PDB file of C-alpha atoms in Angstrom:
ATOM      1  CA  MET A   1      51.872  75.047  57.354  1.00 59.00           C
ATOM      2  CA  ALA A   2      50.835  78.145  54.847  1.00 64.00           C
ATOM      3  CA  ASP A   3      47.717  75.953  54.077  1.00 78.00           C
ATOM      4  CA  ASP A   4      46.831  75.545  57.505  1.00 81.00           C
ATOM      5  CA  THR A   5      47.108  79.340  58.256  1.00 86.00           C
ATOM      6  CA  SER A   6      45.139  79.871  55.410  1.00 90.00           C
ATOM      7  CA  LEU A   7      42.190  77.461  56.481  1.00 85.00           C
ATOM      8  CA  VAL A   8      42.287  78.817  60.157  1.00 87.00           C
ATOM      9  CA  GLU A   9      41.836  82.431  58.545  1.00 89.00           C
ATOM     10  CA  THR A  10      39.238  81.307  56.088  1.00 89.00           C
ATOM     11  CA  LEU A  11      37.319  79.671  59.132  1.00 88.00           C
ATOM     12  CA  SER A  12      38.030  82.663  61.424  1.00 89.00           C
ATOM     13  CA  ALA A  13      36.472  85.238  58.910  1.00 88.00           C
ATOM     14  CA  THR A  14      33.471  82.890  58.146  1.00 90.00           C
ATOM     15  CA  LEU A  15      32.884  82.287  61.943  1.00 89.00           C
ATOM     16  CA  ALA A  16      33.015  85.948  62.537  1.00 87.00           C
ATOM     17  CA  ALA A  17      30.711  86.678  59.449  1.00 90.00           C
ATOM     18  CA  LEU A  18      28.351  84.100  60.670  1.00 92.00           C
ATOM     19  CA  THR A  19      28.306  85.548  64.262  1.00 90.00           C
ATOM     20  CA  ARG A  20      27.554  89.203  62.845  1.00 93.00           C
ATOM     21  CA  ARG A  21      24.619  87.582  60.682  1.00 95.00           C
ATOM     22  CA  VAL A  22      23.065  85.544  63.758  1.00 94.00           C
ATOM     23  CA  ASP A  23      23.458  88.718  66.031  1.00 95.00           C
ATOM     24  CA  GLU A  24      21.566  90.861  63.369  1.00 96.00           C
ATOM     25  CA  LEU A  25      18.678  88.148  63.006  1.00 96.00           C
ATOM     26  CA  GLU A  26      18.274  87.961  66.956  1.00 97.00           C
ATOM     27  CA  ALA A  27      18.179  91.518  66.873  1.00 97.00           C
ATOM     28  CA  GLU A  28      15.413  91.703  64.313  1.00 98.00           C
ATOM     29  CA  ALA A  29      13.544  89.075  66.238  1.00 98.00           C
ATOM     30  CA  ASP A  30      13.603  91.128  69.149  1.00 98.00           C
ATOM     31  CA  ILE A  31      12.496  94.265  67.811  1.00 98.00           C
ATOM     32  CA  ARG A  32       9.617  92.516  65.942  1.00 98.00           C
ATOM     33  CA  ARG A  33       8.579  91.031  69.573  1.00 97.00           C
ATOM     34  CA  ILE A  34       9.110  94.432  71.182  1.00 98.00           C
ATOM     35  CA  GLN A  35       6.842  96.122  68.616  1.00 98.00           C
ATOM     36  CA  ALA A  36       4.244  93.427  68.404  1.00 97.00           C
ATOM     37  CA  ARG A  37       4.211  93.530  72.581  1.00 97.00           C
ATOM     38  CA  TYR A  38       3.587  97.030  72.181  1.00 97.00           C
ATOM     39  CA  MET A  39       0.654  96.942  70.052  1.00 97.00           C
ATOM     40  CA  PHE A  40      -0.736  93.989  72.241  1.00 96.00           C
ATOM     41  CA  LEU A  41      -0.356  95.943  75.201  1.00 97.00           C
ATOM     42  CA  CYS A  42      -2.446  98.802  73.601  1.00 96.00           C
ATOM     43  CA  ASP A  43      -5.416  96.592  72.619  1.00 96.00           C
ATOM     44  CA  THR A  44      -8.454  96.986  74.372  1.00 93.00           C
ATOM     45  CA  PRO A  45      -9.595  94.905  75.872  1.00 93.00           C
ATOM     46  CA  CYS A  46      -5.900  94.248  76.945  1.00 92.00           C
ATOM     47  CA  PRO A  47      -5.276  90.545  76.527  1.00 93.00           C
ATOM     48  CA  GLU A  48      -2.139  90.437  78.684  1.00 92.00           C
ATOM     49  CA  ALA A  49      -2.390  88.213  81.715  1.00 92.00           C
ATOM     50  CA  GLY A  50      -2.326  90.196  85.056  1.00 91.00           C
ATOM     51  CA  VAL A  51      -3.417  93.499  83.734  1.00 91.00           C
ATOM     52  CA  GLU A  52      -6.495  94.455  85.566  1.00 88.00           C
ATOM     53  CA  ASP A  53      -6.094  98.313  85.185  1.00 92.00           C
ATOM     54  CA  ASP A  54      -4.521 100.988  82.725  1.00 93.00           C
ATOM     55  CA  ALA A  55      -1.875 101.863  85.279  1.00 94.00           C
ATOM     56  CA  THR A  56      -0.389  98.128  84.858  1.00 95.00           C
ATOM     57  CA  ARG A  57      -0.802  98.219  81.387  1.00 95.00           C
ATOM     58  CA  ILE A  58       1.070 101.736  81.018  1.00 96.00           C
ATOM     59  CA  GLU A  59       3.875 100.419  83.164  1.00 97.00           C
ATOM     60  CA  ARG A  60       4.496  97.493  81.282  1.00 97.00           C
ATOM     61  CA  ILE A  61       4.431  99.503  78.033  1.00 98.00           C
ATOM     62  CA  MET A  62       6.869 102.142  79.722  1.00 98.00           C
ATOM     63  CA  ASP A  63       9.252  99.023  80.009  1.00 98.00           C
ATOM     64  CA  LEU A  64       9.740  99.048  76.463  1.00 98.00           C
ATOM     65  CA  TYR A  65      11.183 102.311  76.168  1.00 98.00           C
ATOM     66  CA  THR A  66      14.578 104.083  76.666  1.00 98.00           C
ATOM     67  CA  GLU A  67      14.642 106.838  79.067  1.00 98.00           C
ATOM     68  CA  ASP A  68      15.198 109.342  76.571  1.00 98.00           C
ATOM     69  CA  ALA A  69      12.494 108.129  74.202  1.00 98.00           C
ATOM     70  CA  VAL A  70      10.233 109.899  71.864  1.00 98.00           C
ATOM     71  CA  TRP A  71       6.365 109.335  70.967  1.00 98.00           C
ATOM     72  CA  GLU A  72       5.099 111.472  68.317  1.00 97.00           C
ATOM     73  CA  GLY A  73       2.457 111.986  65.576  1.00 95.00           C
ATOM     74  CA  VAL A  74       3.464 113.657  62.406  1.00 96.00           C
ATOM     75  CA  GLY A  75       1.877 114.766  59.365  1.00 94.00           C
ATOM     76  CA  GLU A  76      -1.529 116.733  58.438  1.00 91.00           C
ATOM     77  CA  TYR A  77      -3.548 114.687  60.788  1.00 89.00           C
ATOM     78  CA  TYR A  78      -1.386 113.445  63.506  1.00 92.00           C
ATOM     79  CA  THR A  79       0.647 116.223  64.375  1.00 90.00           C
ATOM     80  CA  ASN A  80      -2.098 118.210  65.898  1.00 88.00           C
ATOM     81  CA  GLN A  81      -3.901 115.155  67.428  1.00 87.00           C
ATOM     82  CA  PHE A  82      -0.835 113.708  69.040  1.00 90.00           C
ATOM     83  CA  GLY A  83       1.880 115.952  69.043  1.00 92.00           C
ATOM     84  CA  GLN A  84       5.593 114.940  70.721  1.00 96.00           C
ATOM     85  CA  CYS A  85       6.428 113.431  73.881  1.00 97.00           C
ATOM     86  CA  VAL A  86      10.198 113.643  74.714  1.00 98.00           C
ATOM     87  CA  GLY A  87      11.425 111.351  77.748  1.00 98.00           C
ATOM     88  CA  LYS A  88       9.618 108.636  79.382  1.00 97.00           C
ATOM     89  CA  ALA A  89       7.910 110.814  82.020  1.00 97.00           C
ATOM     90  CA  ALA A  90       6.099 112.663  78.967  1.00 97.00           C
ATOM     91  CA  ILE A  91       5.109 109.524  77.494  1.00 97.00           C
ATOM     92  CA  ARG A  92       3.778 108.293  80.322  1.00 97.00           C
ATOM     93  CA  ARG A  93       1.477 111.277  80.762  1.00 95.00           C
ATOM     94  CA  HIS A  94       0.550 110.758  77.051  1.00 94.00           C
ATOM     95  CA  PHE A  95      -0.814 107.172  77.790  1.00 94.00           C
ATOM     96  CA  GLU A  96      -2.272 108.417  81.331  1.00 94.00           C
ATOM     97  CA  GLY A  97      -4.283 110.953  79.446  1.00 90.00           C
ATOM     98  CA  PHE A  98      -5.343 108.241  76.554  1.00 86.00           C
ATOM     99  CA  TRP A  99      -6.429 105.829  79.073  1.00 87.00           C
ATOM    100  CA  GLY A 100      -7.150 107.610  82.057  1.00 76.00           C
ATOM    101  CA  LEU A 101      -9.678 110.094  80.889  1.00 73.00           C
ATOM    102  CA  LYS A 102     -12.848 108.244  80.973  1.00 75.00           C
ATOM    103  CA  ARG A 103     -14.725 108.898  77.793  1.00 80.00           C
ATOM    104  CA  ASP A 104     -18.457 108.736  76.707  1.00 86.00           C
ATOM    105  CA  PRO A 105     -18.804 106.942  74.621  1.00 92.00           C
ATOM    106  CA  ALA A 106     -16.187 104.310  75.989  1.00 92.00           C
ATOM    107  CA  LEU A 107     -13.813 102.512  73.810  1.00 92.00           C
ATOM    108  CA  VAL A 108     -14.874  98.738  74.145  1.00 93.00           C
ATOM    109  CA  LEU A 109     -12.575  97.452  71.270  1.00 94.00           C
ATOM    110  CA  ASN A 110      -9.138  98.351  69.605  1.00 94.00           C
ATOM    111  CA  VAL A 111      -7.074  95.718  67.896  1.00 96.00           C
ATOM    112  CA  HIS A 112      -3.704  96.446  66.177  1.00 97.00           C
ATOM    113  CA  TYR A 113      -2.880  94.549  62.940  1.00 97.00           C
ATOM    114  CA  LEU A 114       0.878  95.047  61.792  1.00 96.00           C
ATOM    115  CA  THR A 115       1.816  94.509  58.173  1.00 96.00           C
ATOM    116  CA  SER A 116       4.564  95.733  55.485  1.00 96.00           C
ATOM    117  CA  GLU A 117       7.543  95.150  58.065  1.00 97.00           C
ATOM    118  CA  GLN A 118      10.989  96.363  57.405  1.00 98.00           C
ATOM    119  CA  ILE A 119      13.711  96.145  59.977  1.00 98.00           C
ATOM    120  CA  HIS A 120      17.123  97.455  59.546  1.00 98.00           C
ATOM    121  CA  VAL A 121      19.968  96.799  62.395  1.00 98.00           C
ATOM    122  CA  GLN A 122      22.979  98.779  62.352  1.00 97.00           C
ATOM    123  CA  GLY A 123      25.057  97.430  65.466  1.00 96.00           C
ATOM    124  CA  ASP A 124      23.298  98.551  68.645  1.00 97.00           C
ATOM    125  CA  GLU A 125      20.670 100.937  66.773  1.00 98.00           C
ATOM    126  CA  ALA A 126      17.826 100.022  64.432  1.00 98.00           C
ATOM    127  CA  ASP A 127      14.974 101.343  62.701  1.00 98.00           C
ATOM    128  CA  GLY A 128      11.480  99.650  61.614  1.00 98.00           C
ATOM    129  CA  GLN A 129       8.868 100.540  59.475  1.00 98.00           C
ATOM    130  CA  TRP A 130       5.435  98.932  59.521  1.00 98.00           C
ATOM    131  CA  VAL A 131       1.795  99.807  58.442  1.00 98.00           C
ATOM    132  CA  HIS A 132      -0.978  99.017  60.785  1.00 96.00           C
ATOM    133  CA  CYS A 133      -4.625  98.991  60.708  1.00 97.00           C
ATOM    134  CA  GLN A 134      -6.974  98.936  63.859  1.00 97.00           C
ATOM    135  CA  PRO A 135     -10.838  98.977  64.349  1.00 97.00           C
ATOM    136  CA  TRP A 136     -12.179 100.878  67.222  1.00 96.00           C
ATOM    137  CA  ILE A 137     -15.775 100.186  68.538  1.00 95.00           C
ATOM    138  CA  PHE A 138     -17.132 102.559  70.889  1.00 94.00           C
ATOM    139  CA  SER A 139     -19.975 101.741  73.590  1.00 93.00           C
ATOM    140  CA  ASP A 140     -22.487 103.609  71.494  1.00 93.00           C
ATOM    141  CA  GLY A 141     -21.974 101.441  68.545  1.00 91.00           C
ATOM    142  CA  SER A 142     -20.030 103.634  66.466  1.00 94.00           C
ATOM    143  CA  SER A 143     -16.942 102.579  64.923  1.00 96.00           C
ATOM    144  CA  LEU A 144     -14.149 103.586  62.741  1.00 96.00           C
ATOM    145  CA  LEU A 145     -11.136 101.943  60.912  1.00 97.00           C
ATOM    146  CA  ARG A 146      -7.709 103.630  61.433  1.00 96.00           C
ATOM    147  CA  SER A 147      -4.687 102.964  59.460  1.00 97.00           C
ATOM    148  CA  SER A 148      -1.089 104.556  60.213  1.00 97.00           C
ATOM    149  CA  ARG A 149       2.436 104.215  59.086  1.00 98.00           C
ATOM    150  CA  LEU A 150       5.069 103.742  61.720  1.00 98.00           C
ATOM    151  CA  ASN A 151       8.776 104.660  61.530  1.00 98.00           C
ATOM    152  CA  ASN A 152      10.096 103.621  64.836  1.00 98.00           C
ATOM    153  CA  LEU A 153      14.006 103.687  66.224  1.00 98.00           C
ATOM    154  CA  PHE A 154      15.308 101.125  68.651  1.00 98.00           C
ATOM    155  CA  ARG A 155      18.537 101.024  70.608  1.00 98.00           C
ATOM    156  CA  ARG A 156      20.149  98.122  72.454  1.00 98.00           C
ATOM    157  CA  GLU A 157      21.002  99.060  76.012  1.00 97.00           C
ATOM    158  CA  ASN A 158      22.795  96.491  78.230  1.00 96.00           C
ATOM    159  CA  GLY A 159      21.951  93.666  75.790  1.00 95.00           C
ATOM    160  CA  VAL A 160      18.308  94.594  75.612  1.00 97.00           C
ATOM    161  CA  TRP A 161      16.382  96.341  72.491  1.00 98.00           C
ATOM    162  CA  LYS A 162      14.062  99.170  73.583  1.00 98.00           C
ATOM    163  CA  ILE A 163      11.889 101.505  71.680  1.00 98.00           C
ATOM    164  CA  ALA A 164      13.967 104.787  71.300  1.00 98.00           C
ATOM    165  CA  ARG A 165      11.106 106.349  69.316  1.00 98.00           C
ATOM    166  CA  THR A 166       7.538 105.794  68.017  1.00 98.00           C
ATOM    167  CA  ARG A 167       6.677 107.878  65.239  1.00 98.00           C
ATOM    168  CA  THR A 168       3.153 107.616  63.504  1.00 97.00           C
ATOM    169  CA  GLU A 169       1.591 109.087  60.502  1.00 97.00           C
ATOM    170  CA  ASN A 170      -2.146 108.685  59.601  1.00 96.00           C
ATOM    171  CA  VAL A 171      -2.911 106.908  56.184  1.00 97.00           C
ATOM    172  CA  PHE A 172      -6.583 106.985  56.896  1.00 97.00           C
ATOM    173  CA  VAL A 173      -9.659 107.121  59.131  1.00 96.00           C
ATOM    174  CA  ALA A 174     -12.832 105.516  57.769  1.00 97.00           C
ATOM    175  CA  PRO A 175     -16.227 105.321  59.803  1.00 97.00           C
ATOM    176  CA  LEU A 176     -17.556 101.819  59.801  1.00 96.00           C
ATOM    177  CA  ALA A 177     -21.237 100.786  59.861  1.00 94.00           C
ATOM    178  CA  GLN A 178     -23.081 100.505  63.344  1.00 88.00           C
ATOM    179  CA  GLY A 179     -23.390  96.781  63.991  1.00 88.00           C
ATOM    180  CA  TRP A 180     -20.498  95.409  61.500  1.00 92.00           C
ATOM    181  CA  ALA A 181     -18.814  93.449  64.372  1.00 91.00           C
ATOM    182  CA  GLN A 182     -20.729  91.222  66.806  1.00 85.00           C
ATOM    183  CA  SER A 183     -19.846  89.372  69.745  1.00 88.00           C
ATOM    184  CA  ILE A 184     -17.305  91.840  71.126  1.00 88.00           C
ATOM    185  CA  PRO A 185     -15.759  90.472  74.497  1.00 88.00           C
ATOM    186  CA  THR A 186     -15.942  92.927  77.552  1.00 88.00           C
ATOM    187  CA  ARG A 187     -12.532  91.485  78.680  1.00 88.00           C
ATOM    188  CA  SER A 188      -9.838  89.294  77.326  1.00 89.00           C
ATOM    189  CA  VAL A 189      -9.208  85.664  78.849  1.00 90.00           C
ATOM    190  CA  LEU A 190      -6.919  84.337  76.058  1.00 87.00           C
ATOM    191  CA  MET A 191      -3.603  84.773  77.883  1.00 87.00           C
ATOM    192  CA  GLN A 192      -5.210  83.844  81.481  1.00 84.00           C
ATOM    193  CA  PRO A 193      -4.137  80.808  83.404  1.00 82.00           C
TER     194      PRO A 193
END
């Protein structure tokens, strides 16, 4: 009987440990998807099916954030360029300012590439770090390559992971030679039916 009790206790402990590990791995996968989706929605032209205007794009981005989220640029270059937005309303205004203002020259291409991923889950909270690079191409042919480090926070609310903080710091901004990229699409059809 003692051997049966010991076996049940061992199996119960093993099952509990495996359950915790699966939960952590699922959390990491969810966080990875949220971060990639955020970047995907920020690409220009936006490849998301059904996004025909920036208001729809912004609405889908806002769905990724907690109500009390923070979006901020930090460091020598980004503190003054981006500042800090606290709460979804302020973050929405930030994105409306970015996409809502028509600029000359207009941004015609912006693609985010994520690398150097680290995700750390502690129950219903997590942090993640990435490095990203993004080429920017403008309607006048000028271009630049921007790289940033991200140190983001995530929180699980009602079983769903959300972004609680986006924090970005400049690594470099480098001008690119005019004409380095060719065949730039005016809109993305990849995800269209």
